[in-house]
Tab-separated table of C-alpha atoms (C1' of nucleotides) in Angstrom:
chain	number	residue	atom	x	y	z
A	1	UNK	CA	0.000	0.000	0.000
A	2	UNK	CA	1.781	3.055	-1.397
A	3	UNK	CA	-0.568	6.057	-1.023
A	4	UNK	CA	-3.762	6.407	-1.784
A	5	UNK	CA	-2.497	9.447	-4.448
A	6	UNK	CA	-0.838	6.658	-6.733
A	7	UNK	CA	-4.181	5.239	-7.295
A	8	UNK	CA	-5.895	8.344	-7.851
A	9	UNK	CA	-3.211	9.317	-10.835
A	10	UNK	CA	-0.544	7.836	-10.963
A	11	UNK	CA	2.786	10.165	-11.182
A	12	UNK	CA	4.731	9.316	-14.488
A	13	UNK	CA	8.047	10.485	-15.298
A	14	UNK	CA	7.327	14.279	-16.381
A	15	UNK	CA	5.629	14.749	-12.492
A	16	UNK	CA	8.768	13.061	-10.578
A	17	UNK	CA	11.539	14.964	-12.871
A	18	UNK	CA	9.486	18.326	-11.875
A	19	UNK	CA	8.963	17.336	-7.961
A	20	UNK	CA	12.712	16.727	-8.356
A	21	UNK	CA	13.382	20.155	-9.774
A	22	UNK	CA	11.437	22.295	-7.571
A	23	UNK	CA	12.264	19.965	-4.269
A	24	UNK	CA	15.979	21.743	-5.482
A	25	UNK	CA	15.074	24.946	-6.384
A	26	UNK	CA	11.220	26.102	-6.023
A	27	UNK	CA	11.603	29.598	-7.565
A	28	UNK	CA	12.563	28.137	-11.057
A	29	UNK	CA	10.555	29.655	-13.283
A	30	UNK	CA	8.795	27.536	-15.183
A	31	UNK	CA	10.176	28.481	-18.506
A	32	UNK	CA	12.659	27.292	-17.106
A	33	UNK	CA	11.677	24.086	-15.675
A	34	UNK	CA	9.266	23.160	-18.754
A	35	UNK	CA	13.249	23.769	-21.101
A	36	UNK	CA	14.692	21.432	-18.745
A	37	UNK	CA	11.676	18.879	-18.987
A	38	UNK	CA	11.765	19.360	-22.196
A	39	UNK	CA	8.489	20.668	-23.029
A	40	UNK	CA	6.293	23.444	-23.964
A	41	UNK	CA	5.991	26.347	-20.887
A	42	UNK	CA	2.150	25.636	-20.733
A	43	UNK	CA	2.618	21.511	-20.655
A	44	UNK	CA	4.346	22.310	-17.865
A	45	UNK	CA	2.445	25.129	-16.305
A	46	UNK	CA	-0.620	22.755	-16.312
A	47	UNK	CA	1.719	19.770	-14.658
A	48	UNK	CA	2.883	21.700	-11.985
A	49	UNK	CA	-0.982	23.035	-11.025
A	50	UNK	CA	-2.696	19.523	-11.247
A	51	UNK	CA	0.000	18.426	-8.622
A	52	UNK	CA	-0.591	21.176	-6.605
A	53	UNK	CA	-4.526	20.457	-6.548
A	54	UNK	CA	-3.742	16.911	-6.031
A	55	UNK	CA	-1.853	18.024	-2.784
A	56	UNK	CA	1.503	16.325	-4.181
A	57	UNK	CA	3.062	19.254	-3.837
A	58	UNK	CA	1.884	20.848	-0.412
A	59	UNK	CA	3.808	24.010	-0.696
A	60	UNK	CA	6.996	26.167	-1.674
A	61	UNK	CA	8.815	27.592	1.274
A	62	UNK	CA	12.012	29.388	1.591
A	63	UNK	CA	14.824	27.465	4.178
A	64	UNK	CA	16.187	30.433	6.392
A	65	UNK	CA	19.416	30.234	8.387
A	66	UNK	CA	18.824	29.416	12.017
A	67	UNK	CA	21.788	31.098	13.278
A	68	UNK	CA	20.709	34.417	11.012
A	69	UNK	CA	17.344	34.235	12.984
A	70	UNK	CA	18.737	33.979	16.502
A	71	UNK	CA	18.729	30.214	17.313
A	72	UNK	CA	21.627	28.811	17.145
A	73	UNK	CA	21.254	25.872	19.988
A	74	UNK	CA	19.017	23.130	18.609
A	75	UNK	CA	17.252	20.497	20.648
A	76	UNK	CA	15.518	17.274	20.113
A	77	UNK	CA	13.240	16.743	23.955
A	78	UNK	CA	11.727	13.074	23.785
A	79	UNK	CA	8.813	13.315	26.272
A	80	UNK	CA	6.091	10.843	27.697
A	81	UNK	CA	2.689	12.023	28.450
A	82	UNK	CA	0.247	10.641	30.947
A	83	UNK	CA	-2.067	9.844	30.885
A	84	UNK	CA	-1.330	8.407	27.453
A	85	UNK	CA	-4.532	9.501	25.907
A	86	UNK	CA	-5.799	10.509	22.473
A	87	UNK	CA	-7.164	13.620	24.342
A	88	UNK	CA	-3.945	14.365	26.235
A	89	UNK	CA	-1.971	14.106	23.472
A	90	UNK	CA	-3.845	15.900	21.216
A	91	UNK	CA	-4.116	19.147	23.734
A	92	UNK	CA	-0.168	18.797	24.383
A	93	UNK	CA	0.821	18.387	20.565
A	94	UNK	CA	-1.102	21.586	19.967
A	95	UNK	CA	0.013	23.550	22.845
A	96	UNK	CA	3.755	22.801	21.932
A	97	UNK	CA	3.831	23.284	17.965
A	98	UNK	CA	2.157	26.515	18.907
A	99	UNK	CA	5.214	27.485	21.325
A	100	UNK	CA	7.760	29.665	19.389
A	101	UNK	CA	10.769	27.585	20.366
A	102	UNK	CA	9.460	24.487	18.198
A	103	UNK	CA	10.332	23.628	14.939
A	104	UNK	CA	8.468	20.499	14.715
A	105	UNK	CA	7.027	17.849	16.877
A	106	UNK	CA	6.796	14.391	16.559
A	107	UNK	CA	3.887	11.911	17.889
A	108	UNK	CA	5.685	8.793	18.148
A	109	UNK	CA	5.544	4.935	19.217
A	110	UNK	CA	7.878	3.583	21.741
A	111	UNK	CA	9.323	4.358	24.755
A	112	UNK	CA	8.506	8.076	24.316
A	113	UNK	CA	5.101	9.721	23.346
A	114	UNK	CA	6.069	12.923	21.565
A	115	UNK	CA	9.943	14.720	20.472
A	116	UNK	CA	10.026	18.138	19.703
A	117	UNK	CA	13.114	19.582	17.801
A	118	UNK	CA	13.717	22.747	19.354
A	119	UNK	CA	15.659	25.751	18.216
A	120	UNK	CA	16.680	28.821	20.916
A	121	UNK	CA	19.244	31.317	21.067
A	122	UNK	CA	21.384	29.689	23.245
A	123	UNK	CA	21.787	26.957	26.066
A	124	UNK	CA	20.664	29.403	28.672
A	125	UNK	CA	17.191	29.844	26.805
A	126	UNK	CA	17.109	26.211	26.076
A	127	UNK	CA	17.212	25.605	29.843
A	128	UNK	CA	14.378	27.534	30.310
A	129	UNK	CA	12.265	26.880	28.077
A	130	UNK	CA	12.281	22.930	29.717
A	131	UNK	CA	11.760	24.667	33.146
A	132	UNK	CA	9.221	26.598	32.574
A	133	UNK	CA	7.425	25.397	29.429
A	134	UNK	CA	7.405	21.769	29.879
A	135	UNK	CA	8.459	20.639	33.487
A	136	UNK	CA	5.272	22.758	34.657
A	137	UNK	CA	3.321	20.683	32.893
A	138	UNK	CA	1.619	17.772	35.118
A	139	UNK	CA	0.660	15.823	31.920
A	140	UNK	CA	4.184	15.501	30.885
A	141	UNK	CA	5.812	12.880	32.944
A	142	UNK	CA	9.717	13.230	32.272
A	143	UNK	CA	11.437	14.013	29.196
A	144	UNK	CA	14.935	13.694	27.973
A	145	UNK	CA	16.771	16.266	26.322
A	146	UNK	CA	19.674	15.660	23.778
A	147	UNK	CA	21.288	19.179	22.326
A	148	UNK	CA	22.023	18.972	18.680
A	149	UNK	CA	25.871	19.076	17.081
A	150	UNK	CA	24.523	18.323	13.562
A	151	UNK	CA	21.645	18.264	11.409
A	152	UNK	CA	21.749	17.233	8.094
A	153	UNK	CA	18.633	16.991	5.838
A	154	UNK	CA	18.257	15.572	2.489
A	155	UNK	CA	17.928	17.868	-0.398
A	156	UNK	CA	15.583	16.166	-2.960
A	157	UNK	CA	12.919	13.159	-1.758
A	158	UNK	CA	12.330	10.374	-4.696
A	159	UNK	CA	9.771	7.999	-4.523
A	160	UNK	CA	10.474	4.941	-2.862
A	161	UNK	CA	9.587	1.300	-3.407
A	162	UNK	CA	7.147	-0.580	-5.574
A	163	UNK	CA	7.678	1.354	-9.076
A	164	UNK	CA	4.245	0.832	-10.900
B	1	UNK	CA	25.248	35.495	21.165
B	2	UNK	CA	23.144	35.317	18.398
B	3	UNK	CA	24.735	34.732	15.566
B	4	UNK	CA	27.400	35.921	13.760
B	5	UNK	CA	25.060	37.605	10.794
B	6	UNK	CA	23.550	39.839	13.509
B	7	UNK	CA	26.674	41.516	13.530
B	8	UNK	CA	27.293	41.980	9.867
B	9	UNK	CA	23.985	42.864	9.209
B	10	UNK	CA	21.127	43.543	11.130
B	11	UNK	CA	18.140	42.643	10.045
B	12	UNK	CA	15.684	45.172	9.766
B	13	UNK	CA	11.311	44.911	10.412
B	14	UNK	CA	11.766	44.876	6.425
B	15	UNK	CA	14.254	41.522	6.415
B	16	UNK	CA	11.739	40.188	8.960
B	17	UNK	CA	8.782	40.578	7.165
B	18	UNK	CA	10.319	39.450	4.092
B	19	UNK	CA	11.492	36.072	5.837
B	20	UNK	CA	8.408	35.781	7.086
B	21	UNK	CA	6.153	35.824	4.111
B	22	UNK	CA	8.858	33.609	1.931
B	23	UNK	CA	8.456	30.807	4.809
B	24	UNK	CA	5.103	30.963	4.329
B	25	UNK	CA	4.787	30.736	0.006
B	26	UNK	CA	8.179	30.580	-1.188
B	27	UNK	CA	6.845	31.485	-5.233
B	28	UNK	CA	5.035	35.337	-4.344
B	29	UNK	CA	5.808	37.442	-7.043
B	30	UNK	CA	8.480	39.793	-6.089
B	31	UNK	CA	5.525	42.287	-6.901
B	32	UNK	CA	3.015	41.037	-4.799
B	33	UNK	CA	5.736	40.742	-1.838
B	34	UNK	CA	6.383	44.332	-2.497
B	35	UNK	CA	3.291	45.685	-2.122
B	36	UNK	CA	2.375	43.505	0.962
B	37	UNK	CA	5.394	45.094	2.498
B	38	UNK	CA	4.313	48.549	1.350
B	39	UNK	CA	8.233	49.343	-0.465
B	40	UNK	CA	8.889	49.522	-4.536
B	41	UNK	CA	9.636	46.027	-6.317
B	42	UNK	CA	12.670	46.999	-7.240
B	43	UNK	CA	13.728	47.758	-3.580
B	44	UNK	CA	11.784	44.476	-2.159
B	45	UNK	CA	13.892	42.599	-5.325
B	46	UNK	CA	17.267	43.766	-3.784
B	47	UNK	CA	16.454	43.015	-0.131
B	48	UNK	CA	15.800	39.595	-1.298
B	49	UNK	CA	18.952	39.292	-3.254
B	50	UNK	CA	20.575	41.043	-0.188
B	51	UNK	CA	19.135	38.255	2.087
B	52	UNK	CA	20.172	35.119	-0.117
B	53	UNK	CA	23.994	36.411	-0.249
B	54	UNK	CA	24.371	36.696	3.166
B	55	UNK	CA	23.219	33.475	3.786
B	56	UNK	CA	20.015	33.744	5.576
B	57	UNK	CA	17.857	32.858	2.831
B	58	UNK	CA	19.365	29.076	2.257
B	59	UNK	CA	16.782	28.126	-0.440
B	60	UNK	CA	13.800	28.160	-1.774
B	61	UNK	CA	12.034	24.364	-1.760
B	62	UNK	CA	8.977	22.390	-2.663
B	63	UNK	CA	7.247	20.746	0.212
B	64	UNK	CA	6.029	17.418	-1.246
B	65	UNK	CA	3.639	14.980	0.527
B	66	UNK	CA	5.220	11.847	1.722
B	67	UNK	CA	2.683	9.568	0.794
B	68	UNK	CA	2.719	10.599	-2.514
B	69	UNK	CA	6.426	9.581	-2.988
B	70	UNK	CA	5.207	6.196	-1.301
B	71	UNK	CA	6.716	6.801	1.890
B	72	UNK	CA	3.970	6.976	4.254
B	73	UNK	CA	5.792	5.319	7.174
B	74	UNK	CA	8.190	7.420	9.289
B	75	UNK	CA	10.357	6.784	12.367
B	76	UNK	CA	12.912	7.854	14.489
B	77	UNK	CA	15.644	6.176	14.702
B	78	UNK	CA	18.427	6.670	17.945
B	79	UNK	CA	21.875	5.158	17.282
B	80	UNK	CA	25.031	4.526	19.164
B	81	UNK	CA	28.126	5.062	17.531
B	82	UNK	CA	31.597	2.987	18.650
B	83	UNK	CA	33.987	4.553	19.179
B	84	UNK	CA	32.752	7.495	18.923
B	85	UNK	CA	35.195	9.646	17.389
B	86	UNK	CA	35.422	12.239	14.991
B	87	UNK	CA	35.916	10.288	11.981
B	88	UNK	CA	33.507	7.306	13.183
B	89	UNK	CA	30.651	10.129	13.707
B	90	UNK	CA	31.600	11.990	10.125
B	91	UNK	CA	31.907	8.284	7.833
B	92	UNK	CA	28.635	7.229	9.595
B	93	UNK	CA	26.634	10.114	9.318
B	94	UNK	CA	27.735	11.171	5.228
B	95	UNK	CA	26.574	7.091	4.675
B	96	UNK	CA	23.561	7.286	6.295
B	97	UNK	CA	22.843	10.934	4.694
B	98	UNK	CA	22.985	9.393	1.181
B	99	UNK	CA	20.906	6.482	1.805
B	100	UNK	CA	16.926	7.305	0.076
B	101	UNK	CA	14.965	6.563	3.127
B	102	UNK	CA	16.802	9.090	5.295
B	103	UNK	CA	15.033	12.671	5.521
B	104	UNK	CA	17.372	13.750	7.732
B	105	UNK	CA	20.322	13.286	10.461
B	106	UNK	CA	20.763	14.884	13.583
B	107	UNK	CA	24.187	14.485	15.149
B	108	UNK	CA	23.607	14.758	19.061
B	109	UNK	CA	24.774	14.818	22.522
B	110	UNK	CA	23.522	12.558	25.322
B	111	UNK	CA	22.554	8.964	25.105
B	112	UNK	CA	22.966	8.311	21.748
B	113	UNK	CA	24.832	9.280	18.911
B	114	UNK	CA	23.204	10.308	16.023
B	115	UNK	CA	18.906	10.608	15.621
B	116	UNK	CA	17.751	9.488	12.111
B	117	UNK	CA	14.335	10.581	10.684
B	118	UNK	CA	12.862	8.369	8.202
B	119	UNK	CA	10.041	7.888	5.643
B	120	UNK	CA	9.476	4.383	4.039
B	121	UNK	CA	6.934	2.558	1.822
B	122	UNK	CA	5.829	0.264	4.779
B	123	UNK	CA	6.590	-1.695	7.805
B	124	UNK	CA	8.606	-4.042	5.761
B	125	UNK	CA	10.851	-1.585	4.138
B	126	UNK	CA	11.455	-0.286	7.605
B	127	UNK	CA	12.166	-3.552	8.807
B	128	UNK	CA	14.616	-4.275	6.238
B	129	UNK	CA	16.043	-0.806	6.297
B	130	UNK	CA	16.653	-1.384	10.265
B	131	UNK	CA	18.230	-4.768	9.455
B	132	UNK	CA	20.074	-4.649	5.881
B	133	UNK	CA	21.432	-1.061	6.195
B	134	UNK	CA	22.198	-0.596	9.931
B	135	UNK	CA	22.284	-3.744	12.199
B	136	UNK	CA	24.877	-4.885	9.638
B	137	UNK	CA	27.528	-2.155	10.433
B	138	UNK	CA	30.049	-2.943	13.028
B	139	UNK	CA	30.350	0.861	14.093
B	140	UNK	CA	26.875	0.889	15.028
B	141	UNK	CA	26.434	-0.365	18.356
B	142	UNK	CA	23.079	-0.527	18.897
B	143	UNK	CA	19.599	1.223	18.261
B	144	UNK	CA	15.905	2.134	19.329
B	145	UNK	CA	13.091	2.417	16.499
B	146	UNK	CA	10.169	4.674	17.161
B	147	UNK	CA	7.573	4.750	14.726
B	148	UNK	CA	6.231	8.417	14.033
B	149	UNK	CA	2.034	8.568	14.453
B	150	UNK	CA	1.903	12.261	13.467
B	151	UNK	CA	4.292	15.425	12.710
B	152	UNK	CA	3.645	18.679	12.529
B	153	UNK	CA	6.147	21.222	11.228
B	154	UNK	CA	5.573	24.802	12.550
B	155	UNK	CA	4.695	27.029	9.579
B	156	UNK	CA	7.207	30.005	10.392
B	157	UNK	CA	10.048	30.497	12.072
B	158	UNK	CA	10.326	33.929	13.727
B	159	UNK	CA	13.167	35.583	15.818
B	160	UNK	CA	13.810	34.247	19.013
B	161	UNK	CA	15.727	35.745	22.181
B	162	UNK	CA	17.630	39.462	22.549
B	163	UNK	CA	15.426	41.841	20.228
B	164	UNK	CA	18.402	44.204	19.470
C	1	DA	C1'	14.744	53.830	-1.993
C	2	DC	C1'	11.869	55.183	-6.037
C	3	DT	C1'	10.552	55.780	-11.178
C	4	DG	C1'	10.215	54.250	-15.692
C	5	DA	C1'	11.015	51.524	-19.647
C	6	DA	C1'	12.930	47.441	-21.959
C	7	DA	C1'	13.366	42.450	-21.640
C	8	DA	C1'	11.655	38.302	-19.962
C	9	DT	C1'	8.060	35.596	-18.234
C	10	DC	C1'	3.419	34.084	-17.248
C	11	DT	C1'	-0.737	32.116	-18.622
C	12	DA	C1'	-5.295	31.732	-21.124
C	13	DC	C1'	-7.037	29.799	-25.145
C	14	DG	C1'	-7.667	27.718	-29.502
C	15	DC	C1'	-5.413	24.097	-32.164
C	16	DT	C1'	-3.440	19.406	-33.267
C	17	DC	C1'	-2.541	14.771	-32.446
D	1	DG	C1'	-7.241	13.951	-23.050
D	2	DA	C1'	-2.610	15.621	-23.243
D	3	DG	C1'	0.523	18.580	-25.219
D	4	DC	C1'	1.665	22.720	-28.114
D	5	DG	C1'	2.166	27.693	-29.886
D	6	DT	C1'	0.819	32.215	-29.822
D	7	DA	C1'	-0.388	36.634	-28.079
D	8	DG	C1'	-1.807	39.824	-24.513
D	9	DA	C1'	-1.109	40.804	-19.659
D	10	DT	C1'	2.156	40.780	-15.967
D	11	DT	C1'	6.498	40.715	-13.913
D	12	DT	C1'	11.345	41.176	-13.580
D	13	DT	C1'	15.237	43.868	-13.864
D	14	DC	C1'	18.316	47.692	-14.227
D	15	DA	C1'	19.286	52.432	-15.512
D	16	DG	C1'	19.183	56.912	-13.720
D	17	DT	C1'	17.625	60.033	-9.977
DNA sequence: ACTGAAAATCTACGCTC
DNA sequence: GAGCGTAGATTTTCAGT
């Protein structure tokens, strides 16, 4: 089971070569991208839209510099919630993505219940923020915090698996 | 200490409101920005260019939906590293970097080595990603799997910390 | 930082296969 | 139905101020 968007319409070449390009570089125009593809401007104007409406492509957002915005320290807090309800973590998850500090948060299986990657303007914030943002918290049990040397992500997603 | 581009170049309520509406849609016309931010285009079209050569506009990307790629399963994956050294850490992490089902690595402090994110076709490929492409590497001394339920990536990413 | 004008691009629409 | 070419509207871009 790959999606329910692959049975829908199936992507075929032409779509993955221009969710390659724009993964890379979103503000090509698409003059541009249709002379790479290889086709006509308005083949590929009318590509690019019918993956937008089919929510293949969710959005185009610009990747700004941590440091450049003040947030240099990143964090990733693994956290267990109790009690360990849809409810409970539904409220939390909310509350947290809403909080500045987070980048993203993840609902997970496992030992934990929810990690949050974190990004503050230095260790001094960072230890404040788990004071007096989560440890005030009774729903949040204990949570673990592991400060970030590295992050590395990978530039351009391909489909993976079962090639139709 | 917030960053070294603070000192080279502040940025202004202009910057910030730029940054701020390129998180959001990556592919407004330079135009529309413009007018949104109440300057001429050809002043918003330098700022821009201004903000990309200092560094704090990285890129411009396409956010794609996982399970249209036919990766709807992700996880976290928390790795020790042995020895951990410099070069260990640096081999492991460019390897793991390159292989398709990694979205990202976070090199970290703490408990374990190195955090991997990861989206898959299924439980299966997980399973033999887990097995084929980690257990089998003798620098890896040992992992935890958790499976991620839900993530939610906050939108925009604002200042944080000493408003100078 | 703005104005204006030339060059490039976008995009709707009718056409062909 | 999918792709193409054209032409009119829009945008980008760069002088000069």
């Amino acid at each position: 089971m790959a999606g329910i968007e692959a049975i829908i319409r199936p992507m075929d070449e032409l779509d993955a070569e221009i969710v390659r390009l724009l993964q890379t570089d979103a503000r090509l125009s698409n003059r541009e991208l249709a002379r790479r593809l290889g086709v006509a401007p308005s083949t590929c104007l009318e590509r690019v839209r019918a993956l937008a409406r089919r929510g293949v492509i969710r959005g185009y957002h610009a990747d700004i510099d941590l440091q450049a915005l003040g947030r240099g320290v990143q964090a990733l807090v693994s956290l267990q919630v109790r009690p360990l309800s849809r409810t409970v973590i539904d409220r939390i998850q909310g509350d947290v993505a809403g909080m500045p500090e987070v980048l993203s948060v993840f609902v997970v299986a496992g030992g934990d219940d929810l990690v949050l990657h974190v990004a503050v303007p230095d260790l001094d914030h960072l230890h404040a923020f788990l004071l007096e943002r989560l440890s005030r918290r009774p729903e949040i049990g204990g949570f673990r915090t592991s400060v970030i040397f590295q992050h590395v992500r990978s530039t351009v997603l391909e489909r993976l698996g079962d090639p139709a």
